[in-house]
XYZ file of C-alpha atoms in Angstrom:
92
model
C 93.230 103.111 125.161
C 95.415 101.790 122.320
C 94.762 100.586 118.817
C 96.699 97.563 117.595
C 97.765 98.587 114.102
C 98.055 94.940 113.005
C 94.943 93.416 114.632
C 92.929 96.534 114.006
C 91.362 96.327 117.429
C 91.148 98.586 120.486
C 92.508 97.559 123.879
C 93.312 99.065 127.212
C 97.068 98.911 127.699
C 96.885 95.949 130.102
C 94.745 93.925 127.724
C 97.039 94.756 124.824
C 100.062 93.328 126.600
C 98.060 90.335 127.822
C 97.121 89.453 124.258
C 100.405 90.592 122.626
C 103.008 89.548 125.173
C 103.958 86.324 123.370
C 103.993 84.655 119.967
C 103.763 86.537 116.696
C 101.577 89.248 118.233
C 104.487 90.607 120.261
C 105.678 92.202 117.024
C 102.441 94.127 116.560
C 102.421 97.937 116.891
C 100.155 99.764 119.266
C 99.046 103.326 118.649
C 98.090 105.531 121.578
C 94.661 107.154 121.464
C 94.541 110.373 123.479
C 91.452 111.916 125.115
C 90.835 114.078 122.055
C 90.655 110.947 119.861
C 93.992 111.540 118.129
C 96.182 108.519 117.343
C 99.905 108.721 118.150
C 102.777 106.558 116.958
C 105.940 106.828 119.102
C 104.529 110.009 120.692
C 103.894 111.762 117.375
C 100.351 112.406 116.071
C 99.487 110.454 112.958
C 98.645 112.437 109.808
C 94.828 112.918 109.681
C 94.369 110.846 106.524
C 96.262 107.842 107.958
C 94.478 108.136 111.316
C 91.112 108.263 109.578
C 91.887 105.165 107.517
C 92.996 103.196 110.600
C 89.985 104.269 112.649
C 87.637 103.384 109.787
C 89.307 99.960 109.449
C 89.033 99.368 113.229
C 85.358 100.312 113.177
C 84.681 97.882 110.315
C 86.633 95.145 112.171
C 84.618 95.744 115.347
C 81.330 95.551 113.426
C 82.354 92.385 111.608
C 82.331 94.265 108.340
C 84.135 93.617 105.075
C 87.309 91.746 104.554
C 90.517 93.022 106.211
C 93.913 92.686 104.546
C 96.912 91.412 106.524
C 100.436 90.280 105.708
C 102.027 87.089 106.981
C 105.671 86.653 107.998
C 106.656 86.259 104.334
C 104.853 89.553 103.519
C 102.226 87.709 101.505
C 98.907 89.555 101.620
C 95.838 87.627 102.719
C 92.283 88.678 103.575
C 90.386 87.709 106.693
C 86.700 88.153 107.472
C 86.262 88.487 111.221
C 82.555 87.606 111.323
C 82.778 84.538 109.044
C 86.338 83.601 110.116
C 87.335 82.925 106.515
C 90.834 83.471 105.053
C 91.652 83.888 101.350
C 94.781 84.807 99.447
C 92.672 86.310 96.604
C 91.264 89.807 97.000
C 87.569 89.310 97.708
């Protein structure tokens, strides 16, 4: 299983490439999740604090929780609510 660092969602590797093989998503980063639940970037384990933050964000995204912050191609931050499908450029 992998975690897309940008989408903040879990995928099997095949599904990741199916969803991320074209368009802007092909620039997204995937993090490997090993059997022990440790996230790896380029084969190196993530620091525990960073891994915890990413896993918490993924859990909130999966549950349709609070707003998630993203950056567009111009590096402008925007917030997106997965459940309500609302975008805002002001921090909610």
